[in-house]
Amino acid sequence: MQNNLYRLIDRLCDEHSLSAAEYEQLLDRLTPPLAEYAAQKAVAVRKAVYGTDVYVRGLIEISNIGKNDCLYCGIRRSNRGCSRYRLSEQEILSCCDEGYALGFRTFVLQGGEDIFFTDEVLCGLIGKIKSKYPDCAVTLSLGERSRESYQALFDAGADRYLLRHETADPDLYKKLHPEAMSFDNRMQCLKNLKEIGYQTGCGFMVGAPHQTNRSLAADLKFVEQFRPAMCGIGPFIPHAATPFAQYHAGTLEMTLFLLSLLRLMDPGLLLPATTALGTIDPNGREQGILAGANVVMPNLSPVTVRKKYELYNNKICTGEESAQCKSCLSRRMESVGYKIVTDRGDRKPFIIKNKINGSNDNATV
Ligand code: 5AD
Ligand code: FES
């Protein structure tokens, strides 16, 4: 019976696909040796595509003001205790200057759904970053917007967009979000982003309140079918000023196992070892790399605002200067045999043998 599980991992490695029921079975019956087996395969596959390179993205948290009220999130609108800020264009550009000098070639502008950041404001900002640093990629992570807005930002030069789907289980989606938010709209946004031509990232939390292995299996199946360029996953971590304050955080073990499964499902996937993973365990990010991740996202935000972007309690890297953050992560990656590279870090094409039709056609993702 146990052998069966190892055979599922082998099959995922060969065919890059399993049924939702098979994913669920793997999650239900996770043991340390099974995780180790998946991690070894994931590392081998990752090395074949990316070697020992780890890509970095400079994360700039441009605003913690927003109209959303996700139940899990420390900067949700209802949290009156959150001290609000918005970076000026000049402050954002200074973060990019500093980041460029440190070797960053991707800037991620992340923020709540802040109505100050209209298309006009953002297009101007993106244009300035791209003309000053044409060799850099600009990634946006600014939540749900209209298709027209996504198109305008893309036309202004944005290369990538991160919008975690949060969960592929519509019932769970309802439990994690206020009435005003809709699962269907989230999915439509992701579809729009991909159609427009963004390198699109989705993602989900691990161990969120009310989440089951069946929901996580649905997430895996969704990623398999959506074929994003990136997928950001990290453990849920409670924030004291949210309705989920009393829930437990997601586990390191489950997050690492999911990273390995995602790597085997899509060898070319850009897969970050997230700050949340580094928060639940002091060596979480290193372990993430050793489970198959290939991206880290050090913080480039001004130190003065870092503590205010508190999605969850005890978030790490809120006291360090950007240069310290970068060199700390470089050392951490080197300690496990990997190196941070000065590169845009685009997704590498990966050939998936189309076994589903029994033909030898290759599909490039
Ligand atoms: N724990 C972990 N991750 C969280 N996020 C928001 N709140 C939390 C939390 N309490 C994640 C969500 C969101 C991203 C910006 O941060 O997945 O998409
Ligand atoms: Fe939705 Fe913060 S309010 S993730």
GROMACS .gro file of C-alpha atoms and ligand atoms in nm:
model
  387
    1MET     CA    1   0.000   0.000   0.000
    2GLN     CA    2   0.281   0.235   0.099
    3ASN     CA    3   0.463   0.147  -0.226
    4ASN     CA    4   0.166   0.276  -0.410
    5LEU     CA    5   0.236   0.628  -0.282
    6TYR     CA    6   0.595   0.619  -0.405
    7ARG     CA    7   0.467   0.506  -0.743
    8LEU     CA    8   0.237   0.808  -0.752
    9ILE     CA    9   0.538   1.034  -0.700
   10ASP     CA   10   0.721   0.852  -0.983
   11ARG     CA   11   0.422   0.901  -1.207
   12LEU     CA   12   0.394   1.269  -1.125
   13CYS     CA   13   0.762   1.300  -1.215
   14ASP     CA   14   0.709   1.129  -1.553
   15GLU     CA   15   0.369   1.257  -1.654
   16HIS     CA   16   0.341   1.587  -1.459
   17SER     CA   17  -0.018   1.510  -1.375
   18LEU     CA   18  -0.225   1.314  -1.124
   19SER     CA   19  -0.596   1.309  -1.052
   20ALA     CA   20  -0.731   1.523  -0.769
   21ALA     CA   21  -0.805   1.202  -0.576
   22GLU     CA   22  -0.444   1.091  -0.615
   23TYR     CA   23  -0.309   1.425  -0.493
   24GLU     CA   24  -0.542   1.400  -0.196
   25GLN     CA   25  -0.419   1.051  -0.117
   26LEU     CA   26  -0.058   1.173  -0.113
   27LEU     CA   27  -0.148   1.457   0.125
   28ASP     CA   28  -0.354   1.231   0.352
   29ARG     CA   29  -0.075   0.980   0.386
   30LEU     CA   30   0.225   1.209   0.407
   31THR     CA   31   0.514   1.063   0.609
   32PRO     CA   32   0.870   1.198   0.652
   33PRO     CA   33   1.019   0.931   0.418
   34LEU     CA   34   0.759   1.008   0.149
   35ALA     CA   35   0.837   1.382   0.178
   36GLU     CA   36   1.207   1.303   0.153
   37TYR     CA   37   1.152   1.091  -0.157
   38ALA     CA   38   0.950   1.368  -0.326
   39ALA     CA   39   1.205   1.634  -0.226
   40GLN     CA   40   1.498   1.439  -0.373
   41LYS     CA   41   1.318   1.399  -0.703
   42ALA     CA   42   1.209   1.763  -0.700
   43VAL     CA   43   1.565   1.884  -0.641
   44ALA     CA   44   1.696   1.669  -0.927
   45VAL     CA   45   1.429   1.802  -1.164
   46ARG     CA   46   1.487   2.161  -1.055
   47LYS     CA   47   1.865   2.126  -1.100
   48ALA     CA   48   1.810   1.995  -1.452
   49VAL     CA   49   1.616   2.311  -1.546
   50TYR     CA   50   1.772   2.585  -1.329
   51GLY     CA   51   2.100   2.438  -1.200
   52THR     CA   52   2.186   2.584  -0.860
   53ASP     CA   53   2.065   2.934  -0.952
   54VAL     CA   54   1.817   3.102  -0.721
   55TYR     CA   55   1.630   3.399  -0.865
   56VAL     CA   56   1.563   3.706  -0.651
   57ARG     CA   57   1.280   3.953  -0.672
   58GLY     CA   58   1.295   4.282  -0.485
   59LEU     CA   59   0.965   4.322  -0.305
   60ILE     CA   60   0.842   4.679  -0.264
   61GLU     CA   61   0.532   4.705  -0.045
   62ILE     CA   62   0.388   5.022  -0.193
   63SER     CA   63   0.075   5.063   0.024
   64ASN     CA   64  -0.111   4.884   0.301
   65ILE     CA   65  -0.430   5.078   0.232
   66GLY     CA   66  -0.700   4.882   0.055
   67LYS     CA   67  -1.068   4.816   0.021
   68ASN     CA   68  -1.043   4.443   0.080
   69ASP     CA   69  -1.125   4.266   0.400
   70CYS     CA   70  -0.997   3.908   0.367
   71LEU     CA   71  -1.057   3.736   0.699
   72TYR     CA   72  -0.702   3.603   0.733
   73CYS     CA   73  -0.514   3.922   0.653
   74GLY     CA   74  -0.356   4.155   0.909
   75ILE     CA   75  -0.390   4.460   0.684
   76ARG     CA   76  -0.759   4.397   0.609
   77ARG     CA   77  -0.975   4.708   0.602
   78SER     CA   78  -1.150   4.625   0.932
   79ASN     CA   79  -0.825   4.623   1.126
   80ARG     CA   80  -0.840   4.966   1.286
   81GLY     CA   81  -0.517   4.898   1.473
   82CYS     CA   82  -0.314   4.890   1.153
   83SER     CA   83  -0.113   5.205   1.090
   84ARG     CA   84  -0.167   5.291   0.724
   85TYR     CA   85   0.091   5.420   0.475
   86ARG     CA   86   0.139   5.475   0.106
   87LEU     CA   87   0.480   5.522  -0.057
   88SER     CA   88   0.528   5.819  -0.287
   89GLU     CA   89   0.646   5.769  -0.644
   90GLN     CA   90   0.984   5.907  -0.540
   91GLU     CA   91   1.012   5.660  -0.253
   92ILE     CA   92   0.926   5.370  -0.484
   93LEU     CA   93   1.183   5.482  -0.742
   94SER     CA   94   1.447   5.512  -0.467
   95CYS     CA   95   1.376   5.152  -0.365
   96CYS     CA   96   1.437   5.050  -0.728
   97ASP     CA   97   1.765   5.246  -0.740
   98GLU     CA   98   1.883   5.077  -0.426
   99GLY     CA   99   1.766   4.738  -0.551
  100TYR     CA  100   1.933   4.777  -0.889
  101ALA     CA  101   2.267   4.855  -0.721
  102LEU     CA  102   2.224   4.540  -0.512
  103GLY     CA  103   2.176   4.324  -0.825
  104PHE     CA  104   1.799   4.298  -0.839
  105ARG     CA  105   1.662   4.269  -1.193
  106THR     CA  106   1.298   4.220  -1.096
  107PHE     CA  107   1.093   4.462  -0.891
  108VAL     CA  108   0.764   4.349  -0.743
  109LEU     CA  109   0.523   4.628  -0.662
  110GLN     CA  110   0.285   4.482  -0.405
  111GLY     CA  111   0.000   4.647  -0.222
  112GLY     CA  112  -0.360   4.638  -0.112
  113GLU     CA  113  -0.632   4.743  -0.353
  114ASP     CA  114  -0.562   5.112  -0.290
  115ILE     CA  115  -0.776   5.341  -0.507
  116PHE     CA  116  -0.500   5.603  -0.511
  117PHE     CA  117  -0.313   5.378  -0.756
  118THR     CA  118  -0.520   5.448  -1.063
  119ASP     CA  119  -0.413   5.325  -1.405
  120GLU     CA  120  -0.275   5.668  -1.476
  121VAL     CA  121  -0.058   5.675  -1.164
  122LEU     CA  122   0.063   5.319  -1.216
  123CYS     CA  123   0.131   5.354  -1.589
  124GLY     CA  124   0.345   5.661  -1.517
  125LEU     CA  125   0.536   5.473  -1.250
  126ILE     CA  126   0.588   5.160  -1.458
  127GLY     CA  127   0.707   5.374  -1.752
  128LYS     CA  128   0.963   5.546  -1.532
  129ILE     CA  129   1.099   5.220  -1.390
  130LYS     CA  130   1.118   5.056  -1.732
  131SER     CA  131   1.288   5.349  -1.899
  132LYS     CA  132   1.544   5.383  -1.624
  133TYR     CA  133   1.602   5.008  -1.599
  134PRO     CA  134   1.513   4.847  -1.933
  135ASP     CA  135   1.693   4.529  -1.831
  136CYS     CA  136   1.456   4.475  -1.537
  137ALA     CA  137   1.121   4.302  -1.515
  138VAL     CA  138   0.834   4.475  -1.337
  139THR     CA  139   0.594   4.251  -1.151
  140LEU     CA  140   0.268   4.382  -1.015
  141SER     CA  141   0.082   4.235  -0.720
  142LEU     CA  142  -0.203   4.476  -0.670
  143GLY     CA  143  -0.507   4.256  -0.649
  144GLU     CA  144  -0.820   4.245  -0.860
  145ARG     CA  145  -0.864   4.506  -1.135
  146SER     CA  146  -1.066   4.525  -1.454
  147ARG     CA  147  -0.943   4.363  -1.773
  148GLU     CA  148  -0.899   4.710  -1.925
  149SER     CA  149  -0.682   4.811  -1.634
  150TYR     CA  150  -0.465   4.499  -1.659
  151GLN     CA  151  -0.429   4.569  -2.031
  152ALA     CA  152  -0.327   4.932  -1.973
  153LEU     CA  153  -0.064   4.833  -1.717
  154PHE     CA  154   0.069   4.566  -1.951
  155ASP     CA  155   0.089   4.816  -2.236
  156ALA     CA  156   0.279   5.051  -2.003
  157GLY     CA  157   0.547   4.783  -1.967
  158ALA     CA  158   0.453   4.555  -1.675
  159ASP     CA  159   0.584   4.205  -1.741
  160ARG     CA  160   0.433   3.990  -1.471
  161TYR     CA  161   0.137   3.984  -1.235
  162LEU     CA  162   0.095   3.792  -0.913
  163LEU     CA  163  -0.257   3.723  -0.796
  164ARG     CA  164  -0.287   3.432  -0.561
  165HIS     CA  165  -0.604   3.241  -0.630
  166GLU     CA  166  -0.603   3.171  -0.251
  167THR     CA  167  -0.802   2.850  -0.290
  168ALA     CA  168  -0.948   2.657  -0.581
  169ASP     CA  169  -1.232   2.532  -0.359
  170PRO     CA  170  -1.528   2.773  -0.397
  171ASP     CA  171  -1.677   2.677  -0.058
  172LEU     CA  172  -1.351   2.743   0.121
  173TYR     CA  173  -1.314   3.068  -0.072
  174LYS     CA  174  -1.641   3.187   0.083
  175LYS     CA  175  -1.521   3.102   0.433
  176LEU     CA  176  -1.199   3.301   0.390
  177HIS     CA  177  -1.342   3.611   0.226
  178PRO     CA  178  -1.615   3.867   0.287
  179GLU     CA  179  -1.942   3.853   0.092
  180ALA     CA  180  -1.826   4.126  -0.143
  181MET     CA  181  -1.548   3.911  -0.289
  182SER     CA  182  -1.619   3.642  -0.543
  183PHE     CA  183  -1.436   3.326  -0.640
  184ASP     CA  184  -1.555   3.360  -0.998
  185ASN     CA  185  -1.416   3.709  -1.031
  186ARG     CA  186  -1.081   3.598  -0.891
  187MET     CA  187  -1.061   3.320  -1.148
  188GLN     CA  188  -1.170   3.555  -1.425
  189CYS     CA  189  -0.894   3.799  -1.328
  190LEU     CA  190  -0.635   3.522  -1.356
  191LYS     CA  191  -0.768   3.418  -1.693
  192ASN     CA  192  -0.760   3.778  -1.815
  193LEU     CA  193  -0.403   3.828  -1.699
  194LYS     CA  194  -0.284   3.521  -1.882
  195GLU     CA  195  -0.472   3.608  -2.200
  196ILE     CA  196  -0.328   3.960  -2.202
  197GLY     CA  197   0.019   3.808  -2.200
  198TYR     CA  198   0.147   3.860  -1.848
  199GLN     CA  199   0.372   3.597  -1.697
  200THR     CA  200   0.107   3.517  -1.442
  201GLY     CA  201   0.147   3.388  -1.090
  202CYS     CA  202  -0.121   3.227  -0.877
  203GLY     CA  203  -0.085   3.072  -0.533
  204PHE     CA  204  -0.244   2.968  -0.208
  205MET     CA  205  -0.196   2.943   0.166
  206VAL     CA  206  -0.123   2.613   0.335
  207GLY     CA  207  -0.313   2.528   0.651
  208ALA     CA  208  -0.568   2.808   0.622
  209PRO     CA  209  -0.868   2.779   0.859
  210HIS     CA  210  -1.124   2.524   0.732
  211GLN     CA  211  -0.887   2.399   0.461
  212THR     CA  212  -0.882   2.024   0.400
  213ASN     CA  213  -0.651   1.802   0.200
  214ARG     CA  214  -0.928   1.785  -0.055
  215SER     CA  215  -0.912   2.164  -0.098
  216LEU     CA  216  -0.534   2.146  -0.130
  217ALA     CA  217  -0.569   1.872  -0.391
  218ALA     CA  218  -0.802   2.105  -0.581
  219ASP     CA  219  -0.530   2.372  -0.564
  220LEU     CA  220  -0.277   2.132  -0.713
  221LYS     CA  221  -0.517   2.033  -0.989
  222PHE     CA  222  -0.589   2.398  -1.059
  223VAL     CA  223  -0.219   2.483  -1.091
  224GLU     CA  224  -0.171   2.182  -1.316
  225GLN     CA  225  -0.444   2.300  -1.549
  226PHE     CA  226  -0.386   2.676  -1.535
  227ARG     CA  227  -0.012   2.639  -1.601
  228PRO     CA  228   0.101   2.964  -1.439
  229ALA     CA  229   0.455   3.097  -1.480
  230MET     CA  230   0.480   3.122  -1.102
  231CYS     CA  231   0.308   2.986  -0.797
  232GLY     CA  232   0.348   3.143  -0.453
  233ILE     CA  233   0.265   2.924  -0.158
  234GLY     CA  234   0.328   2.974   0.211
  235PRO     CA  235   0.180   2.866   0.541
  236PHE     CA  236  -0.116   3.054   0.684
  237ILE     CA  237  -0.001   3.237   0.996
  238PRO     CA  238  -0.258   3.390   1.232
  239HIS     CA  239  -0.274   3.763   1.294
  240ALA     CA  240  -0.410   3.866   1.634
  241ALA     CA  241  -0.636   4.141   1.497
  242THR     CA  242  -0.829   3.917   1.256
  243PRO     CA  243  -1.123   3.677   1.301
  244PHE     CA  244  -0.874   3.391   1.254
  245ALA     CA  245  -0.653   3.490   1.548
  246GLN     CA  246  -0.721   3.164   1.730
  247TYR     CA  247  -0.634   2.927   1.445
  248HIS     CA  248  -0.307   2.738   1.414
  249ALA     CA  249  -0.048   2.820   1.149
  250GLY     CA  250   0.003   2.584   0.856
  251THR     CA  251   0.290   2.340   0.895
  252LEU     CA  252   0.641   2.344   0.756
  253GLU     CA  253   0.612   1.977   0.656
  254MET     CA  254   0.298   2.020   0.448
  255THR     CA  255   0.428   2.337   0.279
  256LEU     CA  256   0.756   2.167   0.185
  257PHE     CA  257   0.576   1.861   0.049
  258LEU     CA  258   0.349   2.080  -0.164
  259LEU     CA  259   0.654   2.265  -0.301
  260SER     CA  260   0.800   1.930  -0.408
  261LEU     CA  261   0.477   1.818  -0.571
  262LEU     CA  262   0.448   2.149  -0.758
  263ARG     CA  263   0.805   2.117  -0.884
  264LEU     CA  264   0.740   1.764  -1.012
  265MET     CA  265   0.414   1.872  -1.171
  266ASP     CA  266   0.587   2.157  -1.355
  267PRO     CA  267   0.968   2.145  -1.365
  268GLY     CA  268   0.992   2.500  -1.507
  269LEU     CA  269   0.764   2.664  -1.249
  270LEU     CA  270   0.895   2.972  -1.069
  271LEU     CA  271   0.844   2.870  -0.711
  272PRO     CA  272   0.935   3.105  -0.425
  273ALA     CA  273   1.051   3.000  -0.080
  274THR     CA  274   0.833   3.265   0.084
  275THR     CA  275   0.878   3.497   0.379
  276ALA     CA  276   0.591   3.316   0.554
  277LEU     CA  277   0.789   2.992   0.527
  278GLY     CA  278   1.089   3.170   0.681
  279THR     CA  279   0.861   3.298   0.957
  280ILE     CA  280   0.731   2.961   1.079
  281ASP     CA  281   1.082   2.813   1.087
  282PRO     CA  282   1.417   2.992   1.111
  283ASN     CA  283   1.549   2.781   0.821
  284GLY     CA  284   1.221   2.762   0.635
  285ARG     CA  285   1.345   2.931   0.319
  286GLU     CA  286   1.655   2.711   0.294
  287GLN     CA  287   1.437   2.407   0.343
  288GLY     CA  288   1.202   2.539   0.077
  289ILE     CA  289   1.490   2.549  -0.172
  290LEU     CA  290   1.583   2.194  -0.069
  291ALA     CA  291   1.225   2.086  -0.139
  292GLY     CA  292   1.226   2.230  -0.493
  293ALA     CA  293   1.173   2.609  -0.474
  294ASN     CA  294   1.394   2.834  -0.690
  295VAL     CA  295   1.303   3.194  -0.604
  296VAL     CA  296   1.339   3.419  -0.298
  297MET     CA  297   1.183   3.761  -0.253
  298PRO     CA  298   1.381   3.982  -0.018
  299ASN     CA  299   1.220   4.299   0.105
  300LEU     CA  300   1.322   4.628  -0.060
  301SER     CA  301   1.062   4.843   0.117
  302PRO     CA  302   1.190   5.133   0.328
  303VAL     CA  303   1.260   5.004   0.680
  304THR     CA  304   1.026   5.272   0.819
  305VAL     CA  305   0.717   5.100   0.672
  306ARG     CA  306   0.811   4.734   0.693
  307LYS     CA  307   0.643   4.657   1.024
  308LYS     CA  308   0.324   4.816   0.894
  309TYR     CA  309   0.288   4.562   0.613
  310GLU     CA  310   0.198   4.300   0.868
  311LEU     CA  311  -0.009   4.035   0.689
  312TYR     CA  312   0.054   3.799   0.981
  313ASN     CA  313   0.225   3.824   1.319
  314ASN     CA  314   0.600   3.787   1.370
  315LYS     CA  315   0.683   3.848   1.003
  316ILE     CA  316   1.060   3.827   0.956
  317CYS     CA  317   1.296   4.079   0.789
  318THR     CA  318   1.109   4.384   0.915
  319GLY     CA  319   1.409   4.544   1.086
  320GLU     CA  320   1.686   4.503   0.829
  321GLU     CA  321   1.805   4.738   0.557
  322SER     CA  322   1.764   4.605   0.202
  323ALA     CA  323   2.136   4.542   0.163
  324GLN     CA  324   2.138   4.337   0.483
  325CYS     CA  325   1.834   4.140   0.368
  326LYS     CA  326   1.997   4.058   0.036
  327SER     CA  327   2.331   3.952   0.186
  328CYS     CA  328   2.160   3.750   0.458
  329LEU     CA  329   1.964   3.559   0.194
  330SER     CA  330   2.275   3.514  -0.023
  331ARG     CA  331   2.453   3.355   0.271
  332ARG     CA  332   2.155   3.138   0.351
  333MET     CA  333   2.133   3.010  -0.007
  334GLU     CA  334   2.508   2.942  -0.019
  335SER     CA  335   2.484   2.746   0.304
  336VAL     CA  336   2.273   2.487   0.123
  337GLY     CA  337   2.473   2.486  -0.202
  338TYR     CA  338   2.280   2.740  -0.412
  339LYS     CA  339   2.356   3.089  -0.533
  340ILE     CA  340   2.155   3.403  -0.592
  341VAL     CA  341   2.206   3.535  -0.946
  342THR     CA  342   2.180   3.881  -1.101
  343ASP     CA  343   1.917   3.802  -1.360
  344ARG     CA  344   1.558   3.891  -1.449
  345GLY     CA  345   1.478   3.532  -1.365
  346ASP     CA  346   1.228   3.458  -1.638
  347ARG     CA  347   1.066   3.122  -1.646
  348LYS     CA  348   1.256   2.868  -1.856
  349PRO     CA  349   1.063   2.680  -2.121
  350PHE     CA  350   1.007   2.323  -2.030
  351ILE     CA  351   0.899   2.045  -2.261
  352ILE     CA  352   0.619   1.829  -2.132
  353LYS     CA  353   0.568   1.505  -2.317
  354ASN     CA  354   0.206   1.483  -2.406
  355LYS     CA  355   0.133   1.136  -2.281
  356ILE     CA  356  -0.232   1.200  -2.222
  357ASN     CA  357  -0.316   1.146  -2.587
  358GLY     CA  358  -0.066   0.867  -2.613
  359SER     CA  359   0.111   1.064  -2.886
  360ASN     CA  360   0.469   1.183  -2.898
  361ASP     CA  361   0.375   1.545  -2.950
  362ASN     CA  362   0.558   1.782  -2.724
  363ALA     CA  363   0.387   2.073  -2.561
  364THR     CA  364   0.610   2.361  -2.460
  365VAL     CA  365   0.488   2.554  -2.162
  3665AD     N1  366  -0.081   3.420   0.661
  3665AD     C1  367  -0.014   3.385   0.551
  3665AD     N2  368  -0.028   3.446   0.432
  3665AD     C2  369  -0.114   3.550   0.425
  3665AD     N3  370  -0.151   3.628   0.323
  3665AD     C3  371  -0.240   3.720   0.369
  3665AD     N4  372  -0.263   3.699   0.499
  3665AD     C4  373  -0.186   3.594   0.538
  3665AD     C5  374  -0.167   3.524   0.660
  3665AD     N5  375  -0.232   3.558   0.771
  3665AD     C6  376  -0.107   3.608   0.186
  3665AD     C7  377  -0.227   3.591   0.092
  3665AD     C8  378  -0.213   3.709  -0.002
  3665AD     C9  379  -0.068   3.745   0.008
  3665AD    C10  380  -0.037   3.887  -0.025
  3665AD     O1  381  -0.035   3.719   0.142
  3665AD     O2  382  -0.217   3.468   0.020
  3665AD     O3  383  -0.247   3.678  -0.136
  367FES    FE1  384  -0.700   4.050   0.102
  367FES    FE2  385  -0.493   4.148   0.258
  367FES     S1  386  -0.701   4.217   0.245
  367FES     S2  387  -0.494   3.971   0.125
   0.00000   0.00000   0.00000
